[in-house]
Short mmCIF file of C-alpha atoms and ligand atoms in Angstrom, two decimals:
data_model
loop_
_atom_site.label_atom_id
_atom_site.label_comp_id
_atom_site.label_asym_id
_atom_site.label_seq_id
_atom_site.Cartn_x
_atom_site.Cartn_y
_atom_site.Cartn_z
CA UNK H 5 -21.10 16.10 35.38
CA UNK H 6 -23.87 18.23 33.90
CA UNK H 7 -26.63 17.26 36.48
CA UNK H 8 -27.10 17.64 40.25
CA UNK H 9 -24.42 15.21 41.72
CA UNK H 10 -26.63 14.23 44.75
CA UNK H 11 -28.43 11.99 42.24
CA UNK H 12 -27.53 8.89 40.20
CA UNK H 13 -29.25 8.07 36.87
CA UNK H 14 -30.11 4.40 36.20
CA UNK H 15 -30.48 3.68 32.60
CA UNK H 16 -31.28 0.50 30.52
CA UNK H 17 -31.46 0.56 26.76
CA UNK H 18 -33.85 -1.54 24.45
CA UNK H 19 -32.51 -1.81 21.14
CA UNK H 20 -34.10 -2.76 17.97
CA UNK H 21 -31.87 -4.12 15.05
CA UNK H 22 -33.74 -4.79 11.67
CA UNK H 23 -32.08 -7.95 10.21
CA UNK H 24 -30.53 -8.25 6.87
CA UNK H 25 -32.46 -11.37 5.59
CA UNK H 26 -33.54 -11.50 2.13
CA UNK H 27 -37.06 -12.36 3.08
CA UNK H 28 -39.43 -11.26 5.86
CA UNK H 29 -39.88 -13.14 9.19
CA UNK H 30 -42.76 -15.30 8.48
CA UNK H 31 -43.38 -15.24 4.70
CA UNK H 32 -41.45 -15.19 1.52
CA UNK H 33 -41.89 -11.46 0.73
CA UNK H 34 -38.69 -9.55 -0.03
CA UNK H 35 -37.12 -7.17 2.54
CA UNK H 36 -35.80 -5.00 -0.29
CA UNK H 37 -37.26 -1.55 0.05
CA UNK H 38 -36.42 -0.25 -3.28
CA UNK H 39 -39.87 -1.34 -4.18
CA UNK H 40 -43.07 0.76 -4.42
CA UNK H 41 -45.06 1.37 -1.32
CA UNK H 42 -47.31 -1.42 -0.42
CA UNK H 43 -46.00 -3.82 -3.20
CA UNK H 44 -44.00 -6.07 -0.91
CA UNK H 45 -46.67 -7.57 0.89
CA UNK H 46 -48.73 -10.90 0.92
CA UNK H 47 -51.70 -12.28 2.88
CA UNK H 48 -49.51 -13.60 5.46
CA UNK H 49 -47.83 -10.28 6.42
CA UNK H 50 -51.01 -8.68 6.15
CA UNK H 51 -52.44 -11.22 8.57
CA UNK H 52 -55.50 -12.19 6.44
CA UNK H 53 -57.71 -14.75 7.76
CA UNK H 54 -56.72 -18.48 7.22
CA UNK H 55 -53.19 -17.77 6.34
CA UNK H 56 -50.28 -19.61 8.29
CA UNK H 57 -46.84 -17.88 9.06
CA UNK H 58 -43.62 -20.05 8.64
CA UNK H 59 -40.62 -19.02 10.56
CA UNK H 60 -37.50 -17.93 8.40
CA UNK H 61 -34.64 -20.04 9.47
CA UNK H 62 -32.13 -17.21 8.91
CA UNK H 63 -33.84 -15.16 11.32
CA UNK H 64 -32.93 -17.76 13.99
CA UNK H 65 -29.46 -18.08 12.77
CA UNK H 66 -28.91 -14.34 12.97
CA UNK H 67 -30.33 -13.95 16.53
CA UNK H 68 -28.09 -16.88 17.59
CA UNK H 69 -25.08 -15.11 16.28
CA UNK H 70 -25.81 -12.12 18.28
CA UNK H 71 -26.75 -14.22 21.46
CA UNK H 72 -23.63 -16.13 21.25
CA UNK H 73 -21.46 -13.05 20.52
CA UNK H 74 -23.03 -11.37 23.78
CA UNK H 75 -22.40 -14.32 25.96
CA UNK H 76 -26.05 -15.18 26.29
CA UNK H 77 -27.41 -18.49 27.28
CA UNK H 78 -29.51 -19.97 24.48
CA UNK H 79 -32.85 -21.53 25.18
CA UNK H 80 -33.21 -24.92 23.75
CA UNK H 81 -36.93 -24.31 23.58
CA UNK H 82 -38.70 -20.84 22.90
CA UNK H 83 -41.91 -19.75 21.68
CA UNK H 84 -43.60 -16.75 19.87
CA UNK H 85 -46.35 -14.73 21.44
CA UNK H 86 -48.83 -12.37 20.11
CA UNK H 87 -48.61 -8.87 21.24
CA UNK H 88 -52.06 -7.22 20.50
CA UNK H 89 -52.46 -3.75 19.72
CA UNK H 90 -54.20 -1.55 17.16
CA UNK H 91 -52.36 0.89 14.89
CA UNK H 92 -53.08 2.00 11.40
CA UNK H 93 -49.65 0.69 10.12
CA UNK H 94 -50.24 -2.69 11.71
CA UNK H 95 -53.16 -4.25 9.61
CA UNK H 96 -53.05 -7.74 11.54
CA UNK H 97 -53.77 -5.95 14.90
CA UNK H 98 -51.03 -7.79 16.55
CA UNK H 99 -47.34 -8.28 16.33
CA UNK H 100 -45.56 -11.61 16.44
CA UNK H 101 -42.90 -11.34 19.15
CA UNK H 102 -41.42 -13.31 22.12
CA UNK H 103 -42.52 -12.93 25.59
CA UNK H 104 -42.09 -15.64 27.92
CA UNK H 105 -39.36 -17.84 26.98
CA UNK H 106 -37.02 -15.56 24.76
CA UNK H 107 -34.49 -17.45 22.74
CA UNK H 108 -31.48 -15.69 24.33
CA UNK H 109 -31.06 -14.38 27.85
CA UNK H 110 -28.49 -13.52 30.64
CA UNK H 111 -25.61 -12.25 28.57
CA UNK H 112 -23.19 -9.13 28.63
CA UNK H 113 -21.07 -6.89 26.52
CA UNK H 114 -18.17 -4.85 27.67
CA UNK H 115 -17.79 -1.11 27.15
CA UNK H 116 -14.65 0.80 27.43
CA UNK H 117 -14.81 3.98 29.27
CA UNK H 118 -12.95 7.14 28.68
CA UNK H 119 -10.51 6.43 31.42
CA UNK H 120 -9.57 3.15 29.60
CA UNK H 121 -11.57 0.99 32.29
CA UNK H 122 -13.75 -1.65 30.91
CA UNK H 123 -17.36 -2.17 32.43
CA UNK H 124 -19.68 -5.07 31.81
CA UNK H 125 -23.31 -4.34 30.97
CA UNK H 126 -25.82 -7.09 31.51
CA UNK H 127 -28.13 -8.22 28.61
CA UNK H 128 -31.45 -9.31 29.86
CA UNK H 129 -32.67 -10.85 26.82
CA UNK H 130 -32.67 -10.78 23.03
CA UNK H 131 -35.73 -11.93 21.25
CA UNK H 132 -36.94 -12.11 17.78
CA UNK H 133 -40.19 -10.17 16.45
CA UNK H 134 -41.55 -8.51 13.39
CA UNK H 135 -41.64 -4.99 12.48
CA UNK H 136 -44.74 -2.88 11.76
CA UNK H 137 -45.53 -0.79 8.80
CA UNK H 138 -44.93 3.04 8.42
CA UNK H 139 -47.26 5.80 8.68
CA UNK H 140 -46.02 8.84 6.51
CA UNK H 141 -47.53 12.22 7.97
CA UNK H 142 -45.47 14.59 6.11
CA UNK H 143 -47.48 14.37 2.80
CA UNK H 144 -49.79 17.39 1.76
CA UNK H 145 -52.75 16.55 3.90
CA UNK H 146 -53.63 13.06 4.73
CA UNK H 147 -51.64 10.31 6.41
CA UNK H 148 -50.38 7.56 4.12
CA UNK H 149 -49.60 4.18 5.16
CA UNK H 150 -46.83 1.91 3.75
CA UNK H 151 -47.08 -1.90 4.89
CA UNK H 152 -44.01 -3.00 3.07
CA UNK H 153 -42.07 -3.04 6.34
CA UNK H 154 -44.75 -5.09 8.09
CA UNK H 155 -43.09 -8.55 8.93
CA UNK H 156 -39.50 -7.40 8.45
CA UNK H 157 -37.52 -9.44 11.28
CA UNK H 158 -36.11 -7.51 14.20
CA UNK H 159 -34.32 -8.59 17.24
CA UNK H 160 -34.80 -6.63 20.29
CA UNK H 161 -31.78 -6.43 22.68
CA UNK H 162 -32.83 -5.54 26.29
CA UNK H 163 -30.00 -4.43 28.49
CA UNK H 164 -29.97 -4.53 32.34
CA UNK H 165 -30.37 -1.09 34.08
CA UNK H 166 -26.51 -1.13 34.49
CA UNK H 167 -25.83 2.25 32.60
CA UNK H 168 -24.91 5.24 34.90
CA UNK H 169 -24.62 8.03 32.45
CA UNK H 170 -25.71 9.27 29.05
CA UNK H 171 -22.05 8.71 27.81
CA UNK H 172 -22.22 5.11 29.01
CA UNK H 173 -25.42 4.65 27.11
CA UNK H 174 -23.75 6.02 23.95
CA UNK H 175 -20.77 3.72 24.35
CA UNK H 176 -23.14 0.75 24.83
CA UNK H 177 -25.14 1.68 21.72
CA UNK H 178 -21.67 1.93 19.79
CA UNK H 179 -20.87 -1.55 21.03
CA UNK H 180 -24.14 -3.08 19.79
CA UNK H 181 -23.86 -1.28 16.50
CA UNK H 182 -20.23 -2.67 16.22
CA UNK H 183 -21.37 -6.24 16.93
CA UNK H 184 -24.22 -6.41 14.58
CA UNK H 185 -22.13 -4.92 11.87
CA UNK H 186 -19.33 -7.47 12.55
CA UNK H 187 -21.71 -10.36 12.58
CA UNK H 188 -23.23 -9.08 9.33
CA UNK H 189 -26.71 -9.26 10.64
CA UNK H 190 -27.84 -5.51 10.42
CA UNK H 191 -26.54 -2.53 8.67
CA UNK H 192 -26.39 -0.53 11.74
CA UNK H 193 -27.57 2.85 10.53
CA UNK H 194 -29.67 4.71 13.14
CA UNK H 195 -30.50 7.50 10.78
CA UNK H 196 -32.27 5.02 8.44
CA UNK H 197 -33.87 3.30 11.29
CA UNK H 198 -32.05 0.03 10.99
CA UNK H 199 -31.09 0.49 14.48
CA UNK H 200 -33.61 1.81 16.98
CA UNK H 201 -33.14 2.64 20.49
CA UNK H 202 -35.53 3.40 23.49
CA UNK H 203 -34.21 4.28 26.88
CA UNK H 204 -35.59 3.47 30.29
CA UNK H 205 -34.50 6.26 32.51
CA UNK H 206 -34.80 6.88 36.26
CA UNK H 207 -32.85 8.74 38.83
CA UNK H 208 -32.39 8.14 42.64
CA UNK H 209 -30.43 9.82 45.56
CA UNK H 210 -26.84 8.44 45.51
CA UNK H 211 -26.47 5.48 48.00
CA UNK H 212 -30.24 4.57 47.64
CA UNK H 213 -30.85 0.94 46.54
CA UNK H 214 -34.42 1.07 45.35
CA UNK H 215 -35.02 2.26 41.75
CA UNK H 216 -36.94 5.46 41.11
CA UNK H 217 -39.88 5.65 38.81
CA UNK H 218 -38.73 5.32 35.26
CA UNK H 219 -39.87 6.84 32.03
CA UNK H 220 -39.24 5.44 28.62
CA UNK H 221 -37.75 7.78 25.88
CA UNK H 222 -38.34 6.97 22.37
CA UNK H 223 -37.34 8.35 18.88
CA UNK H 224 -33.65 8.86 19.39
CA UNK H 225 -32.65 8.52 15.78
CA UNK H 226 -29.01 9.12 15.89
CA UNK H 227 -26.04 8.38 18.33
CA UNK H 228 -25.70 11.91 19.24
CA UNK H 229 -29.42 12.25 20.17
CA UNK H 230 -29.23 9.10 22.44
CA UNK H 231 -26.75 10.84 24.59
CA UNK H 232 -28.63 14.28 24.45
CA UNK H 233 -32.02 12.97 25.07
CA UNK H 234 -31.14 10.88 28.08
CA UNK H 235 -29.12 13.92 29.63
CA UNK H 236 -32.36 15.93 29.14
CA UNK H 237 -34.48 13.49 30.67
CA UNK H 238 -32.15 13.05 33.76
CA UNK H 239 -32.16 16.66 34.35
CA UNK H 240 -36.05 16.74 33.89
CA UNK H 241 -36.60 14.10 36.52
CA UNK H 242 -34.43 15.67 39.03
CA UNK H 243 -36.13 19.04 38.61
CA UNK H 244 -39.41 17.25 39.26
CA UNK H 245 -38.12 15.49 42.35
CA UNK H 246 -36.43 18.72 43.69
CA UNK H 247 -39.70 20.52 43.44
CA UNK H 248 -41.23 17.92 45.61
CA UNK H 249 -43.34 16.29 43.00
CA UNK H 250 -43.27 12.72 41.63
CA UNK H 251 -42.00 11.43 38.39
CA UNK H 252 -44.79 10.02 36.48
CA UNK H 253 -44.16 6.74 34.48
CA UNK H 254 -44.75 7.39 30.94
CA UNK H 255 -43.40 7.21 27.43
CA UNK H 256 -41.81 10.14 26.15
CA UNK H 257 -40.63 11.26 22.59
CA UNK H 258 -37.49 13.04 21.92
CA UNK H 259 -37.93 16.15 19.78
CA UNK H 260 -34.60 16.62 18.05
CA UNK H 261 -35.49 20.15 16.69
CA UNK H 262 -36.48 21.61 20.03
CA UNK H 263 -34.10 19.27 22.08
CA UNK H 264 -36.91 18.46 24.56
CA UNK H 265 -38.84 15.38 25.40
CA UNK H 266 -42.70 15.33 25.05
CA UNK H 267 -45.26 12.99 26.55
CA UNK H 268 -46.50 10.45 24.13
CA UNK H 269 -48.77 8.40 26.21
CA UNK H 270 -48.93 7.03 29.65
CA UNK H 271 -46.92 3.71 29.73
CA UNK H 272 -48.62 0.47 28.91
CA UNK H 273 -48.28 -2.44 31.27
CA UNK H 274 -47.65 -5.75 29.64
CA UNK H 275 -51.18 -6.77 30.44
CA UNK H 276 -52.36 -4.10 28.18
CA UNK H 277 -50.87 -6.06 25.14
CA UNK H 278 -52.81 -9.32 26.16
CA UNK H 279 -49.84 -11.36 25.33
CA UNK H 280 -50.80 -15.02 24.43
CA UNK H 281 -48.68 -17.68 22.75
CA UNK H 282 -49.04 -17.60 18.97
CA UNK H 283 -51.18 -20.74 18.18
CA UNK H 284 -49.96 -20.70 14.29
CA UNK H 285 -46.18 -20.99 15.26
CA UNK H 286 -44.43 -24.12 16.57
CA UNK H 287 -41.87 -23.80 19.27
CA UNK H 288 -38.18 -23.07 18.13
CA UNK H 289 -35.80 -25.80 19.16
CA UNK H 290 -32.17 -25.29 19.25
CA UNK H 291 -29.95 -28.26 19.69
CA UNK H 292 -26.38 -28.41 20.73
CA UNK H 293 -25.13 -29.32 17.29
CA UNK H 294 -26.90 -26.14 15.59
CA UNK H 295 -25.55 -23.99 18.41
CA UNK H 296 -21.95 -25.02 18.11
CA UNK H 297 -22.20 -24.92 14.31
CA UNK H 298 -23.15 -21.25 14.60
CA UNK H 299 -20.59 -20.50 17.24
CA UNK H 300 -17.69 -21.91 15.02
CA UNK H 301 -19.07 -19.76 12.05
CA UNK H 302 -18.88 -16.53 14.09
CA UNK H 303 -16.40 -13.85 12.70
CA UNK H 304 -13.62 -12.52 14.84
CA UNK H 305 -15.17 -10.11 17.10
CA UNK H 306 -14.07 -6.55 17.46
CA UNK H 307 -12.32 -6.69 20.84
CA UNK H 308 -10.39 -9.87 19.71
CA UNK H 309 -9.40 -8.25 16.56
CA UNK H 310 -8.11 -5.25 18.29
CA UNK H 311 -5.90 -7.19 20.60
CA UNK H 312 -4.70 -9.16 17.48
CA UNK H 313 -3.81 -6.01 15.66
CA UNK H 314 -1.59 -4.92 18.66
CA UNK H 315 0.11 -8.41 18.74
CA UNK H 316 0.38 -9.22 15.12
CA UNK H 317 1.33 -5.77 13.60
CA UNK H 318 2.83 -4.38 16.71
CA UNK H 319 0.38 -1.27 16.46
CA UNK H 320 -0.04 1.08 19.25
CA UNK H 321 -3.46 0.49 21.16
CA UNK H 322 -4.82 3.61 19.92
CA UNK H 323 -4.26 2.70 16.29
CA UNK H 324 -5.97 -0.77 16.81
CA UNK H 325 -8.91 0.88 18.46
CA UNK H 326 -9.61 3.13 15.46
CA UNK H 327 -8.90 0.56 12.82
CA UNK H 328 -11.20 -2.11 14.37
CA UNK H 329 -14.22 0.47 15.03
CA UNK H 330 -15.64 -0.66 11.81
CA UNK H 331 -15.31 -4.08 10.36
CA UNK H 332 -14.89 -2.58 6.84
CA UNK H 333 -12.07 -0.42 8.01
CA UNK H 334 -10.31 -3.19 9.74
CA UNK H 335 -10.68 -5.42 6.50
CA UNK H 336 -9.27 -2.47 4.51
CA UNK H 337 -6.16 -1.94 6.68
CA UNK H 338 -5.54 -5.82 6.50
CA UNK H 339 -5.70 -5.77 2.82
CA UNK H 340 -3.19 -3.07 2.67
CA UNK H 341 -0.92 -4.92 5.05
CA UNK H 342 -1.16 -8.03 2.86
CA UNK H 343 0.00 -5.97 -0.13
CA UNK H 344 3.17 -4.77 1.56
CA UNK H 345 6.38 -6.14 -0.07
CA UNK H 346 8.33 -5.78 3.13
CA UNK H 347 6.34 -6.90 6.23
CA UNK H 348 7.73 -5.41 9.21
CA UNK H 349 6.70 -3.05 12.20
CA UNK H 350 7.76 -0.17 10.27
CA UNK H 351 5.87 -0.85 7.21
CA UNK H 352 2.73 -1.88 9.20
CA UNK H 353 2.88 1.55 11.00
CA UNK H 354 2.97 3.21 7.63
CA UNK H 355 -0.05 1.23 6.54
CA UNK H 356 -1.69 2.24 9.72
CA UNK H 357 -0.96 5.94 9.45
CA UNK H 358 -2.06 6.09 5.91
CA UNK H 359 -5.40 4.35 6.67
CA UNK H 360 -6.09 6.34 9.98
CA UNK H 361 -5.24 9.85 8.45
CA UNK H 362 -5.45 9.96 4.81
CA UNK H 363 -8.21 7.44 4.05
CA UNK H 364 -10.48 8.38 6.94
CA UNK H 365 -9.88 12.09 6.23
CA UNK H 366 -11.22 11.65 2.74
CA UNK H 367 -14.09 9.40 3.95
CA UNK H 368 -15.19 12.18 6.48
CA UNK H 369 -14.72 14.94 4.05
CA UNK H 370 -16.59 13.49 1.24
CA UNK H 371 -19.25 11.53 3.19
CA UNK H 372 -18.49 8.27 1.22
CA UNK H 373 -18.69 4.65 2.54
CA UNK H 374 -15.44 2.75 2.49
CA UNK H 375 -16.85 0.32 -0.31
CA UNK H 376 -17.15 3.28 -2.65
CA UNK H 377 -13.69 4.58 -1.84
CA UNK H 378 -11.77 5.19 -5.06
CA UNK H 379 -8.47 3.96 -3.56
CA UNK H 380 -8.35 0.16 -3.26
CA UNK H 381 -6.41 -1.35 -0.53
CA UNK H 382 -4.01 -3.00 -3.09
CA UNK H 383 -3.12 0.42 -4.64
CA UNK H 384 -2.42 2.03 -1.12
CA UNK H 385 -0.26 -0.92 -0.34
CA UNK H 386 1.58 -0.45 -3.76
CA UNK H 387 2.13 3.12 -2.98
CA UNK H 388 3.63 2.42 0.36
CA UNK H 389 5.88 -0.15 -1.25
CA UNK H 390 7.06 2.77 -3.64
CA UNK H 391 7.93 4.81 -0.57
CA UNK H 392 9.64 1.92 1.22
CA UNK H 393 11.87 1.07 -1.86
CA UNK H 394 12.75 4.65 -2.35
CA UNK H 395 10.88 5.24 -5.74
CA UNK H 396 9.05 8.12 -4.31
CA UNK H 397 9.38 10.32 -1.26
CA UNK H 398 6.74 10.38 1.48
CA UNK H 399 6.01 13.99 0.36
CA UNK H 400 5.48 13.00 -3.23
CA UNK H 401 3.39 10.00 -1.95
CA UNK H 402 0.67 12.59 -0.86
CA UNK H 403 0.39 13.94 -4.34
CA UNK H 404 0.17 10.34 -5.86
CA UNK H 405 -2.56 9.55 -3.24
CA UNK H 406 -4.57 12.69 -4.48
CA UNK H 407 -4.15 11.53 -8.00
CA UNK H 408 -5.38 7.98 -7.10
CA UNK H 409 -8.47 9.40 -5.57
CA UNK H 410 -9.30 11.00 -9.08
CA UNK H 411 -8.11 8.57 -11.48
CA UNK H 412 -8.13 5.03 -10.07
CA UNK H 413 -4.66 4.37 -12.04
CA UNK H 414 -2.09 2.36 -10.12
CA UNK H 415 0.39 4.36 -8.12
CA UNK H 416 3.17 3.02 -10.36
CA UNK H 417 1.35 4.28 -13.50
CA UNK H 418 0.90 7.64 -11.96
CA UNK H 419 4.38 7.94 -10.74
CA UNK H 420 5.60 7.12 -14.38
CA UNK H 421 3.19 9.18 -16.17
CA UNK H 422 3.88 12.34 -14.14
CA UNK H 423 7.64 11.71 -13.74
CA UNK H 424 7.48 11.70 -9.89
CA UNK H 425 10.11 9.18 -9.48
CA UNK H 426 12.46 10.17 -6.72
CA UNK H 427 16.05 11.03 -7.95
CA UNK H 428 18.73 9.25 -5.86
CA UNK H 429 21.45 9.76 -8.38
CA UNK H 430 24.36 11.47 -6.53
CA UNK H 431 25.91 13.32 -9.66
CA UNK H 432 22.49 14.80 -10.71
CA UNK H 433 21.90 15.89 -7.23
CA UNK H 434 25.59 17.04 -6.92
CA UNK H 435 25.09 19.45 -9.89
CA UNK H 436 22.02 21.17 -8.55
CA UNK H 437 23.86 21.64 -5.26
CA UNK H 438 27.01 23.11 -6.86
CA UNK H 439 24.60 25.64 -8.44
CA UNK H 440 22.92 26.66 -5.27
CA UNK H 441 26.10 26.87 -3.42
CA UNK H 442 27.52 29.09 -6.12
CA UNK H 443 24.63 31.43 -5.96
CA UNK H 444 24.69 31.65 -2.28
CA UNK H 445 28.34 32.39 -1.53
CA UNK H 446 27.54 34.51 1.56
CA UNK H 447 25.35 31.78 3.18
CA UNK H 448 28.31 29.22 2.39
CA UNK H 449 30.71 31.54 4.26
CA UNK H 450 28.22 31.88 7.09
CA UNK H 451 27.95 27.99 7.34
CA UNK H 452 31.73 27.69 7.24
CA UNK H 453 31.89 30.37 10.06
CA UNK H 454 29.76 28.08 12.25
CA UNK H 455 26.14 29.04 11.56
CA UNK H 456 24.99 25.48 11.29
CA UNK H 457 21.41 26.20 10.67
CA UNK H 458 22.08 27.37 6.99
CA UNK H 459 22.37 23.56 6.33
CA UNK H 460 18.67 23.46 6.28
CA UNK H 461 18.39 26.38 4.11
CA UNK H 462 20.51 24.53 1.23
CA UNK H 463 18.52 21.30 1.78
CA UNK H 464 15.25 23.35 1.22
CA UNK H 465 16.57 25.11 -1.82
CA UNK H 466 17.79 21.99 -3.37
CA UNK H 467 14.55 20.08 -2.96
CA UNK H 468 12.70 23.30 -4.37
CA UNK H 469 15.04 23.28 -7.40
CA UNK H 470 13.98 19.44 -7.91
CA UNK H 471 10.43 19.91 -7.27
CA UNK H 472 10.58 17.58 -4.31
CA UNK H 473 11.69 14.71 -6.23
CA UNK H 474 15.25 14.53 -4.65
CA UNK H 475 15.94 11.81 -2.24
CA UNK H 476 16.27 13.64 1.05
CA UNK H 477 18.90 11.12 2.45
CA UNK H 478 21.07 11.58 -0.60
CA UNK H 479 20.75 15.38 -0.62
CA UNK H 480 22.13 15.50 3.04
CA UNK H 481 24.91 13.33 2.28
CA UNK H 482 26.10 15.09 -0.92
CA UNK H 483 25.65 18.42 0.53
CA UNK H 484 27.78 17.61 3.63
CA UNK H 485 30.35 16.38 1.31
CA UNK H 486 30.36 19.49 -0.97
CA UNK H 487 30.45 21.85 2.14
CA UNK H 488 33.31 19.96 3.63
CA UNK H 489 35.34 20.32 0.36
CA UNK H 490 34.85 24.05 0.67
CA UNK H 491 36.22 24.43 4.26
ZN1 ZN N 17 -45.58 -11.28 3.07
#
């Protein structure tokens, strides 16, 4: 481990997920950010005097999905609070949030560690709140403010301090991302700020029960930085303690260019925000009926889907893990599998191989999202059908796949247009083999004299002469026959 092993880190994460509702949390303004700065606003999300916020029902539906998917208990009665602070991008002067009585509490998720063991991470609470606007500092001279984001619904997912390494924090963050995207409530991009993460980090000597003084690390805007920033902060705190000083409770900003954290401000206490119940909003009441309706509508969650892939398609666990990492990829694989003419363990494994290697390779190389991938799952399935029924060889299939990336034609059309059909005709293959054996009389003698490896040479020559289109099984059979005739 890259830190002094006498110490144990204690980490908890606060994750903000921006929800994919069509309108804002308490008004009907659009959450679509294609619009011009400061155009998607109204008196409600600006907090002008005399306006009344009205809660977006979808916000509650979305947070209930997350709460139920993370085994939280759902409060039948919860309230909104005002969190008061002044900031240029918060014209209201307060943020509507939940403080006492959050809607979801006491849940957990499971992460899988590198050694294959699973660990439960507690979820303290998940609550609803609204986002603030954006200050833009990198313009020529002045700071500009865009308030389009004011009032956009967020959920904040607060974990228990159960994480014991930067790696565990990274795995937990991935788990949260996987869940919100499977649930369809957030697009899960950290780089664009839809998913944001703050870490509470402290260290203590191994074996101690009491928690050390914690700091809060903000601004980790990619998965990689979550791990790096937390590791940096662990080492910084250990250095402070080792030199006989005390860790100061404060908020730190991760600077990804320099790879260091810098102090932002000393940590506010809750009372600094002067929380009080929002007098404009009524309590949120969630009855059993609503709860069970949402529970029934939950999609299959990643861990369940992974286990089903192993059961139903007889895939190795590794394949099932990779394929279910992202919902879109799992959907893609299942659509390929549904297109298969012959459905058995062997063809499912072929579908898995093509999805995991060829599809993922191109997605990574070309940095495209699966929804923009040119080869539809139907076409990939059809191409696998052509391999299975012997129309093309596995080798030619690689060429067909490359062609599908370019043309969007069906695999069948490509095979016909380019004349890529596999030749299984024995007499056609026999003619080529006769020719090759005649040209290589020395090698034939060597083979007949017991040099068996020359057989592979003849196969290679035949495939080359037939531009890879000969059916390898037939080539082997005919070749064996022809050589036998000469012995
Ligand atoms: Zn508005």
